GROMACS .gro file of C-alpha atoms in nm:
model
  403
    1MET     CA    1   0.000   0.000   0.000
    2ASP     CA    2   0.282   0.242   0.083
    3ALA     CA    3   0.425   0.188  -0.266
    4LEU     CA    4   0.085   0.273  -0.418
    5PHE     CA    5   0.069   0.593  -0.215
    6ARG     CA    6   0.418   0.696  -0.326
    7LYS     CA    7   0.330   0.632  -0.689
    8SER     CA    8   0.008   0.830  -0.646
    9ASP     CA    9   0.200   1.119  -0.491
   10ARG     CA   10   0.440   1.127  -0.785
   11LEU     CA   11   0.164   1.119  -1.047
   12LEU     CA   12  -0.030   1.395  -0.874
   13ALA     CA   13   0.281   1.612  -0.834
   14ASN     CA   14   0.343   1.587  -1.210
   15THR     CA   15  -0.013   1.696  -1.295
   16SER     CA   16  -0.070   2.059  -1.389
   17THR     CA   17  -0.387   2.235  -1.275
   18GLU     CA   18  -0.329   2.543  -1.488
   19ILE     CA   19  -0.611   2.451  -1.729
   20VAL     CA   20  -0.900   2.232  -1.613
   21ARG     CA   21  -1.189   2.112  -1.831
   22GLU     CA   22  -1.520   2.278  -1.749
   23ILE     CA   23  -1.690   1.941  -1.702
   24ALA     CA   24  -1.509   1.927  -1.368
   25ASN     CA   25  -1.757   2.187  -1.239
   26THR     CA   26  -2.058   1.973  -1.334
   27ILE     CA   27  -1.943   1.640  -1.188
   28HIS     CA   28  -2.109   1.538  -0.862
   29TRP     CA   29  -1.778   1.451  -0.698
   30ASN     CA   30  -1.941   1.357  -0.365
   31ALA     CA   31  -2.137   1.068  -0.518
   32GLN     CA   32  -2.048   0.725  -0.384
   33LEU     CA   33  -1.961   0.592  -0.731
   34ILE     CA   34  -1.865   0.801  -1.034
   35SER     CA   35  -1.770   0.664  -1.374
   36ILE     CA   36  -1.591   0.877  -1.632
   37ILE     CA   37  -1.568   0.724  -1.977
   38GLY     CA   38  -1.427   0.848  -2.304
   39ALA     CA   39  -1.191   0.770  -2.587
   40LYS     CA   40  -0.824   0.728  -2.514
   41GLY     CA   41  -0.639   1.059  -2.521
   42VAL     CA   42  -0.924   1.298  -2.435
   43GLY     CA   43  -0.799   1.366  -2.080
   44LYS     CA   44  -0.987   1.139  -1.836
   45SER     CA   45  -0.683   1.061  -1.622
   46THR     CA   46  -0.577   1.424  -1.607
   47LEU     CA   47  -0.926   1.535  -1.504
   48ILE     CA   48  -0.933   1.295  -1.208
   49LYS     CA   49  -0.582   1.382  -1.092
   50GLN     CA   50  -0.658   1.753  -1.117
   51TYR     CA   51  -0.965   1.714  -0.896
   52ILE     CA   52  -0.762   1.528  -0.632
   53LYS     CA   53  -0.478   1.777  -0.644
   54GLN     CA   54  -0.717   2.071  -0.605
   55ASN     CA   55  -0.906   1.918  -0.313
   56TYR     CA   56  -0.645   1.729  -0.111
   57GLU     CA   57  -0.310   1.836   0.031
   58PRO     CA   58   0.004   1.660  -0.097
   59GLY     CA   59   0.061   1.338   0.094
   60ASP     CA   60  -0.297   1.316   0.220
   61ARG     CA   61  -0.359   0.945   0.279
   62ARG     CA   62  -0.738   0.980   0.269
   63VAL     CA   63  -0.718   0.969  -0.110
   64LEU     CA   64  -0.549   0.729  -0.350
   65TYR     CA   65  -0.514   0.745  -0.728
   66CYS     CA   66  -0.405   0.431  -0.909
   67SER     CA   67  -0.431   0.271  -1.251
   68ALA     CA   68  -0.568  -0.080  -1.304
   69ASP     CA   69  -0.320  -0.150  -1.586
   70THR     CA   70  -0.013  -0.153  -1.358
   71VAL     CA   71   0.173  -0.445  -1.198
   72ASP     CA   72   0.032  -0.338  -0.861
   73PHE     CA   73  -0.282  -0.537  -0.939
   74SER     CA   74  -0.101  -0.856  -1.028
   75THR     CA   75  -0.090  -0.949  -0.658
   76ARG     CA   76  -0.406  -0.788  -0.518
   77THR     CA   77  -0.772  -0.760  -0.609
   78LEU     CA   78  -0.977  -0.442  -0.615
   79VAL     CA   79  -1.171  -0.562  -0.312
   80GLU     CA   80  -0.849  -0.627  -0.118
   81LEU     CA   81  -0.722  -0.281  -0.208
   82ALA     CA   82  -1.047  -0.117  -0.096
   83GLU     CA   83  -1.045  -0.307   0.233
   84GLU     CA   84  -0.688  -0.210   0.319
   85PHE     CA   85  -0.747   0.148   0.209
   86THR     CA   86  -1.058   0.193   0.426
   87VAL     CA   87  -0.886   0.033   0.728
   88ARG     CA   88  -0.622   0.304   0.693
   89GLY     CA   89  -0.891   0.574   0.692
   90GLY     CA   90  -0.926   0.615   0.316
   91GLU     CA   91  -1.214   0.824   0.184
   92LEU     CA   92  -1.167   0.849  -0.196
   93LEU     CA   93  -1.033   0.573  -0.417
   94ALA     CA   94  -0.980   0.663  -0.784
   95ILE     CA   95  -0.911   0.371  -1.018
   96ASP     CA   96  -0.810   0.467  -1.370
   97GLU     CA   97  -0.820   0.239  -1.678
   98ILE     CA   98  -1.064   0.012  -1.496
   99HIS     CA   99  -1.138  -0.190  -1.809
  100LYS     CA  100  -0.782  -0.326  -1.803
  101TYR     CA  101  -0.827  -0.494  -1.467
  102LYS     CA  102  -0.808  -0.872  -1.461
  103SER     CA  103  -0.821  -1.109  -1.167
  104GLY     CA  104  -0.885  -1.470  -1.257
  105ASN     CA  105  -1.243  -1.512  -1.369
  106THR     CA  106  -1.370  -1.216  -1.169
  107ASP     CA  107  -1.507  -0.924  -1.368
  108TRP     CA  108  -1.404  -0.575  -1.259
  109SER     CA  109  -1.767  -0.459  -1.242
  110ARG     CA  110  -1.855  -0.729  -0.990
  111GLU     CA  111  -1.570  -0.626  -0.766
  112ILE     CA  112  -1.669  -0.259  -0.788
  113LYS     CA  113  -2.027  -0.359  -0.701
  114GLU     CA  114  -1.899  -0.552  -0.400
  115ILE     CA  115  -1.689  -0.255  -0.284
  116TYR     CA  116  -1.990  -0.028  -0.331
  117GLU     CA  117  -2.202  -0.248  -0.106
  118LEU     CA  118  -1.937  -0.331   0.156
  119TYR     CA  119  -1.802   0.021   0.209
  120PRO     CA  120  -2.086   0.276   0.171
  121ASP     CA  121  -1.870   0.557   0.314
  122LEU     CA  122  -1.595   0.506   0.056
  123LYS     CA  123  -1.618   0.725  -0.252
  124LEU     CA  124  -1.514   0.558  -0.577
  125ILE     CA  125  -1.413   0.712  -0.908
  126VAL     CA  126  -1.353   0.475  -1.199
  127SER     CA  127  -1.256   0.571  -1.550
  128GLY     CA  128  -1.218   0.379  -1.870
  129SER     CA  129  -1.272   0.339  -2.241
  130SER     CA  130  -1.578   0.476  -2.418
  131LEU     CA  131  -1.651   0.108  -2.489
  132LEU     CA  132  -1.704   0.049  -2.117
  133LYS     CA  133  -2.034  -0.116  -2.031
  134LEU     CA  134  -2.176  -0.049  -1.686
  135LYS     CA  135  -2.447  -0.309  -1.723
  136GLU     CA  136  -2.315  -0.662  -1.752
  137GLY     CA  137  -2.531  -0.941  -1.614
  138ASP     CA  138  -2.550  -0.948  -1.235
  139ALA     CA  139  -2.303  -0.663  -1.187
  140ASP     CA  140  -2.535  -0.385  -1.301
  141LEU     CA  141  -2.356  -0.060  -1.213
  142SER     CA  142  -2.578   0.157  -1.432
  143ARG     CA  143  -2.820   0.208  -1.140
  144ARG     CA  144  -2.540   0.280  -0.894
  145ALA     CA  145  -2.286   0.489  -1.081
  146VAL     CA  146  -2.320   0.854  -1.176
  147LYS     CA  147  -2.191   0.838  -1.531
  148TYR     CA  148  -2.007   1.111  -1.722
  149THR     CA  149  -1.872   1.103  -2.076
  150LEU     CA  150  -1.568   1.309  -2.169
  151ALA     CA  151  -1.523   1.415  -2.532
  152GLY     CA  152  -1.225   1.581  -2.693
  153LEU     CA  153  -1.194   1.959  -2.692
  154SER     CA  154  -1.463   2.154  -2.872
  155PHE     CA  155  -1.354   2.454  -3.078
  156ARG     CA  156  -1.467   2.676  -2.789
  157GLU     CA  157  -1.261   2.478  -2.539
  158ALA     CA  158  -0.960   2.477  -2.772
  159LEU     CA  159  -0.971   2.857  -2.785
  160ARG     CA  160  -0.939   2.854  -2.406
  161PHE     CA  161  -0.674   2.581  -2.389
  162TYR     CA  162  -0.445   2.705  -2.661
  163HIS     CA  163  -0.518   3.078  -2.691
  164GLY     CA  164  -0.641   3.184  -2.347
  165LEU     CA  165  -0.977   3.301  -2.485
  166GLU     CA  166  -1.278   3.247  -2.256
  167PHE     CA  167  -1.627   3.203  -2.403
  168GLU     CA  168  -1.953   3.062  -2.270
  169LYS     CA  169  -2.127   2.756  -2.414
  170TRP     CA  170  -2.422   2.819  -2.645
  171THR     CA  171  -2.724   2.600  -2.702
  172LEU     CA  172  -2.814   2.512  -3.059
  173ASP     CA  173  -3.142   2.704  -3.030
  174ASP     CA  174  -2.958   3.017  -2.915
  175ILE     CA  175  -2.705   2.989  -3.197
  176LEU     CA  176  -2.985   2.963  -3.454
  177LYS     CA  177  -3.190   3.244  -3.301
  178HIS     CA  178  -2.911   3.485  -3.208
  179PRO     CA  179  -2.612   3.408  -3.433
  180TYR     CA  180  -2.510   3.771  -3.466
  181ASP     CA  181  -2.467   3.797  -3.088
  182LEU     CA  182  -2.231   3.498  -3.088
  183TRP     CA  183  -2.040   3.629  -3.390
  184GLN     CA  184  -1.997   3.971  -3.227
  185THR     CA  185  -1.883   3.821  -2.894
  186VAL     CA  186  -1.618   3.603  -3.057
  187SER     CA  187  -1.499   3.831  -3.338
  188THR     CA  188  -1.421   4.115  -3.097
  189LYS     CA  189  -1.158   3.892  -2.931
  190CYS     CA  190  -1.011   3.698  -3.224
  191LYS     CA  191  -1.036   3.604  -3.590
  192PRO     CA  192  -1.242   3.285  -3.556
  193ASN     CA  193  -1.207   3.162  -3.916
  194ALA     CA  194  -0.827   3.154  -3.897
  195LEU     CA  195  -0.823   2.980  -3.559
  196PHE     CA  196  -1.092   2.739  -3.678
  197LYS     CA  197  -0.870   2.622  -3.965
  198GLU     CA  198  -0.598   2.548  -3.710
  199TYR     CA  199  -0.843   2.356  -3.491
  200LEU     CA  200  -0.954   2.130  -3.776
  201LYS     CA  201  -0.593   2.014  -3.813
  202LYS     CA  202  -0.479   2.019  -3.450
  203GLY     CA  203  -0.669   2.089  -3.131
  204TYR     CA  204  -0.930   1.824  -3.053
  205TYR     CA  205  -0.698   1.629  -2.823
  206PRO     CA  206  -0.554   1.801  -2.512
  207PHE     CA  207  -0.212   1.649  -2.573
  208LEU     CA  208  -0.138   1.924  -2.823
  209LEU     CA  209  -0.018   2.105  -2.509
  210GLU     CA  210   0.269   1.856  -2.501
  211GLY     CA  211   0.397   1.981  -2.836
  212GLU     CA  212   0.293   1.989  -3.202
  213GLY     CA  213   0.567   1.772  -3.349
  214GLU     CA  214   0.424   1.433  -3.256
  215TYR     CA  215   0.057   1.533  -3.237
  216HIS     CA  216  -0.069   1.338  -3.537
  217THR     CA  217   0.159   1.045  -3.457
  218LYS     CA  218  -0.002   1.023  -3.112
  219ILE     CA  219  -0.348   1.021  -3.270
  220GLU     CA  220  -0.242   0.732  -3.493
  221GLN     CA  221  -0.115   0.551  -3.184
  222VAL     CA  222  -0.447   0.612  -3.007
  223VAL     CA  223  -0.644   0.462  -3.298
  224ASN     CA  224  -0.411   0.162  -3.318
  225TYR     CA  225  -0.437   0.105  -2.944
  226ILE     CA  226  -0.817   0.106  -2.961
  227ILE     CA  227  -0.817  -0.145  -3.247
  228GLU     CA  228  -0.535  -0.370  -3.125
  229THR     CA  229  -0.607  -0.370  -2.752
  230GLU     CA  230  -0.945  -0.231  -2.649
  231LEU     CA  231  -1.166  -0.396  -2.909
  232PRO     CA  232  -1.028  -0.748  -2.847
  233GLN     CA  233  -1.030  -0.697  -2.469
  234ILE     CA  234  -1.368  -0.528  -2.424
  235CYS     CA  235  -1.569  -0.632  -2.731
  236LYS     CA  236  -1.411  -0.977  -2.762
  237VAL     CA  237  -1.306  -0.915  -3.121
  238ASP     CA  238  -1.100  -1.208  -3.245
  239VAL     CA  239  -0.733  -1.105  -3.236
  240ALA     CA  240  -0.695  -1.271  -3.574
  241ASN     CA  241  -0.927  -1.004  -3.718
  242VAL     CA  242  -0.738  -0.702  -3.584
  243ARG     CA  243  -0.562  -0.649  -3.915
  244LYS     CA  244  -0.898  -0.662  -4.090
  245LEU     CA  245  -1.026  -0.389  -3.857
  246GLN     CA  246  -0.721  -0.180  -3.942
  247ALA     CA  247  -0.787  -0.244  -4.311
  248LEU     CA  248  -1.149  -0.138  -4.263
  249VAL     CA  249  -1.041   0.196  -4.114
  250ALA     CA  250  -0.785   0.235  -4.395
  251MET     CA  251  -1.058   0.178  -4.654
  252ILE     CA  252  -1.273   0.448  -4.495
  253CYS     CA  253  -0.978   0.689  -4.492
  254SER     CA  254  -0.888   0.616  -4.854
  255GLU     CA  255  -1.239   0.670  -4.989
  256ILE     CA  256  -1.336   1.009  -4.858
  257PRO     CA  257  -1.626   1.073  -4.864
  258PHE     CA  258  -1.688   0.709  -4.782
  259ALA     CA  259  -1.959   0.532  -4.980
  260LEU     CA  260  -2.061   0.244  -4.758
  261ASN     CA  261  -2.114  -0.087  -4.932
  262ALA     CA  262  -2.110  -0.355  -4.664
  263ASN     CA  263  -2.111  -0.641  -4.913
  264ARG     CA  264  -1.813  -0.501  -5.106
  265ILE     CA  265  -1.619  -0.446  -4.783
  266ALA     CA  266  -1.703  -0.797  -4.665
  267ALA     CA  267  -1.569  -0.943  -4.988
  268ALA     CA  268  -1.251  -0.732  -4.975
  269LEU     CA  269  -1.179  -0.822  -4.611
  270GLU     CA  270  -1.300  -1.181  -4.643
  271ILE     CA  271  -1.541  -1.153  -4.351
  272GLY     CA  272  -1.918  -1.170  -4.332
  273ARG     CA  273  -2.143  -0.873  -4.408
  274ASP     CA  274  -2.291  -0.883  -4.058
  275THR     CA  275  -1.939  -0.883  -3.911
  276VAL     CA  276  -1.860  -0.566  -4.109
  277VAL     CA  277  -2.167  -0.394  -3.960
  278GLU     CA  278  -2.075  -0.518  -3.613
  279TYR     CA  279  -1.718  -0.389  -3.646
  280LEU     CA  280  -1.840  -0.051  -3.769
  281LYS     CA  281  -2.055  -0.020  -3.457
  282TYR     CA  282  -1.764  -0.114  -3.234
  283LEU     CA  283  -1.552   0.156  -3.399
  284GLY     CA  284  -1.838   0.400  -3.349
  285ASP     CA  285  -1.867   0.314  -2.979
  286ALA     CA  286  -1.489   0.346  -2.949
  287LYS     CA  287  -1.505   0.702  -3.090
  288VAL     CA  288  -1.299   0.623  -3.398
  289LEU     CA  289  -1.598   0.667  -3.628
  290ASN     CA  290  -1.931   0.849  -3.632
  291LEU     CA  291  -2.212   0.649  -3.791
  292LEU     CA  292  -2.520   0.819  -3.935
  293TYR     CA  293  -2.852   0.662  -4.022
  294SER     CA  294  -3.129   0.814  -4.232
  295GLU     CA  295  -3.390   0.712  -3.975
  296LYS     CA  296  -3.365   0.647  -3.603
  297LYS     CA  297  -3.568   0.330  -3.640
  298LYS     CA  298  -3.299   0.185  -3.867
  299ILE     CA  299  -3.046   0.175  -3.585
  300GLY     CA  300  -3.016  -0.190  -3.495
  301LYS     CA  301  -2.766  -0.468  -3.453
  302LEU     CA  302  -2.763  -0.567  -3.820
  303SER     CA  303  -2.857  -0.233  -3.978
  304LYS     CA  304  -2.575  -0.074  -4.171
  305PRO     CA  305  -2.525   0.303  -4.134
  306ASP     CA  306  -2.606   0.527  -4.429
  307LYS     CA  307  -2.293   0.734  -4.393
  308VAL     CA  308  -1.964   0.692  -4.209
  309TYR     CA  309  -1.731   0.966  -4.086
  310LEU     CA  310  -1.411   0.963  -3.887
  311GLU     CA  311  -1.486   1.081  -3.534
  312ASN     CA  312  -1.313   1.420  -3.563
  313PRO     CA  313  -1.119   1.617  -3.827
  314ASN     CA  314  -0.783   1.568  -3.651
  315ILE     CA  315  -0.804   1.192  -3.717
  316MET     CA  316  -0.841   1.267  -4.089
  317TYR     CA  317  -0.512   1.457  -4.090
  318ALA     CA  318  -0.343   1.186  -3.882
  319LEU     CA  319  -0.452   0.883  -4.084
  320ALA     CA  320  -0.494   1.022  -4.437
  321PRO     CA  321  -0.319   1.360  -4.465
  322THR     CA  322  -0.299   1.343  -4.847
  323LYS     CA  323  -0.668   1.259  -4.885
  324VAL     CA  324  -0.832   1.533  -4.676
  325GLU     CA  325  -1.127   1.650  -4.883
  326ILE     CA  326  -1.260   1.987  -4.765
  327GLY     CA  327  -1.628   1.895  -4.798
  328THR     CA  328  -1.590   1.583  -4.586
  329LEU     CA  329  -1.371   1.775  -4.339
  330ARG     CA  330  -1.652   2.025  -4.282
  331GLU     CA  331  -1.914   1.755  -4.241
  332THR     CA  332  -1.690   1.556  -4.007
  333PHE     CA  333  -1.659   1.857  -3.778
  334ALA     CA  334  -2.033   1.929  -3.790
  335VAL     CA  335  -2.131   1.571  -3.709
  336GLY     CA  336  -1.877   1.543  -3.427
  337SER     CA  337  -1.989   1.869  -3.266
  338LEU     CA  338  -2.361   1.799  -3.295
  339THR     CA  339  -2.366   1.437  -3.183
  340GLU     CA  340  -2.229   1.524  -2.838
  341SER     CA  341  -2.569   1.658  -2.734
  342HIS     CA  342  -2.810   1.617  -3.027
  343ASN     CA  343  -2.961   1.343  -3.241
  344VAL     CA  344  -2.823   1.365  -3.594
  345GLU     CA  345  -2.964   1.175  -3.892
  346TYR     CA  346  -2.829   1.158  -4.244
  347GLY     CA  347  -3.039   1.393  -4.459
  348LYS     CA  348  -3.035   1.168  -4.767
  349ALA     CA  349  -3.323   1.333  -4.956
  350GLN     CA  350  -3.280   1.702  -4.860
  351GLY     CA  351  -2.996   1.867  -4.675
  352ASP     CA  352  -2.691   1.701  -4.529
  353PHE     CA  353  -2.828   1.639  -4.179
  354LEU     CA  354  -3.157   1.633  -3.991
  355VAL     CA  355  -3.099   1.742  -3.631
  356ASP     CA  356  -3.337   1.650  -3.347
  357SER     CA  357  -3.597   1.558  -3.612
  358LYS     CA  358  -3.652   1.933  -3.660
  359TYR     CA  359  -3.365   2.126  -3.816
  360THR     CA  360  -3.224   2.065  -4.164
  361PHE     CA  361  -2.859   2.160  -4.202
  362GLU     CA  362  -2.660   2.197  -4.521
  363ILE     CA  363  -2.281   2.214  -4.476
  364GLY     CA  364  -2.055   2.385  -4.728
  365GLY     CA  365  -1.823   2.671  -4.820
  366ARG     CA  366  -1.890   3.040  -4.867
  367SER     CA  367  -2.046   2.982  -5.212
  368LYS     CA  368  -2.306   2.735  -5.080
  369ASP     CA  369  -2.662   2.853  -5.154
  370PHE     CA  370  -3.010   2.741  -5.046
  371SER     CA  371  -3.105   2.562  -5.369
  372GLN     CA  372  -3.083   2.216  -5.207
  373ILE     CA  373  -3.295   2.309  -4.906
  374ALA     CA  374  -3.524   2.572  -5.058
  375GLY     CA  375  -3.868   2.576  -4.901
  376ILE     CA  376  -3.775   2.350  -4.610
  377LYS     CA  377  -3.886   2.480  -4.272
  378ASP     CA  378  -3.615   2.536  -4.009
  379SER     CA  379  -3.334   2.491  -4.262
  380TYR     CA  380  -2.989   2.648  -4.230
  381ILE     CA  381  -2.654   2.659  -4.404
  382PHE     CA  382  -2.335   2.635  -4.199
  383ALA     CA  383  -2.051   2.757  -4.417
  384ASP     CA  384  -1.676   2.745  -4.382
  385ASP     CA  385  -1.487   3.067  -4.466
  386TRP     CA  386  -1.806   3.263  -4.401
  387ASP     CA  387  -1.733   3.597  -4.234
  388MET     CA  388  -2.053   3.664  -4.040
  389PRO     CA  389  -2.417   3.549  -4.012
  390ASP     CA  390  -2.644   3.639  -4.299
  391GLY     CA  391  -3.001   3.530  -4.231
  392ALA     CA  392  -3.004   3.152  -4.213
  393LYS     CA  393  -2.648   3.121  -4.345
  394LEU     CA  394  -2.410   3.095  -4.051
  395PRO     CA  395  -2.036   3.044  -4.000
  396LEU     CA  396  -1.951   2.677  -3.952
  397TRP     CA  397  -1.727   2.742  -3.650
  398MET     CA  398  -2.035   2.835  -3.444
  399LEU     CA  399  -2.115   2.464  -3.403
  400GLY     CA  400  -1.793   2.445  -3.203
  401PHE     CA  401  -1.961   2.634  -2.920
  402LEU     CA  402  -2.219   2.366  -2.835
  403TYR     CA  403  -2.005   2.222  -2.555
   0.00000   0.00000   0.00000
């Protein structure tokens, strides 16, 4: 236990609290069990360590931060750790990378459930992959845990992280009703179009703060880690098919915009059509891809998506820098920003996207006109390189203020 405390002290001492994600202010930190999930690289570990560092003095033994993927758990179970920690007066136990925990045939969720029931005064924070399932058979944590999902940096957050510019969040309704107010607020402090172009290339992941040189290499490593490690471990994907998953992502990157033909992909990868659909959904859950359907009712285990995007524009530049098509880049950003808090369907017949079954959005450049959505109620154009709002034609970067 003393070794765990020393390691925790070192990790906390090396954590900067200069910039903290705003979600920290919305988390109910006093809950008995908190889960924080998200894709690798978006800052889950940092968020937890920052909270501890801001609320406990250095060396305080009432709190312990540890990671389930270390050798420390090769000789002890989670339950044993919790017991020893509470005997010593522990109050808050934070276990990072919980999905990597293994102890014989015991599932991590069952041990967390046991800790939850045995030690009601112990506060638990667990974090893990966006693939993490809180409801697995008998160990149903979905009713016990207060769950939070952490995304990468929005354009608004990136302006704060990388340029020191503070702006409030805007709801979609407020953006559509009062776009000039948002434009005026932002344009008086910076040139949003120029900074937006930077963000599309670099800025979604907080590790840009560590330096620009290896930024896209780190993104590639994140994607490979998800495919090679998380999908086999969490989704039970056959390790023999890992290369086929990598080939599937490569196919999507090489055919931008991607025209989904599940049967053609199945033939090329020599796997079944249903397996292709299943793998696409895994990659969507893992936040490598965003999958769009033309109707909500079509979303099902064997239903193929109508359109496939990479999860954010930065991945496009990391995996296929020579194939970045501006139209797909714009749509990728729009989908990624909207899906964090809104239901987005593929427009198919009219407009690019139908949002919340109400708004029709067309995404384009400054020359985009209303011919494709003429006469459609609640329809808008979001345009790149567009200087300021003009009626229902709005700058694309405004969607980066939704969270």
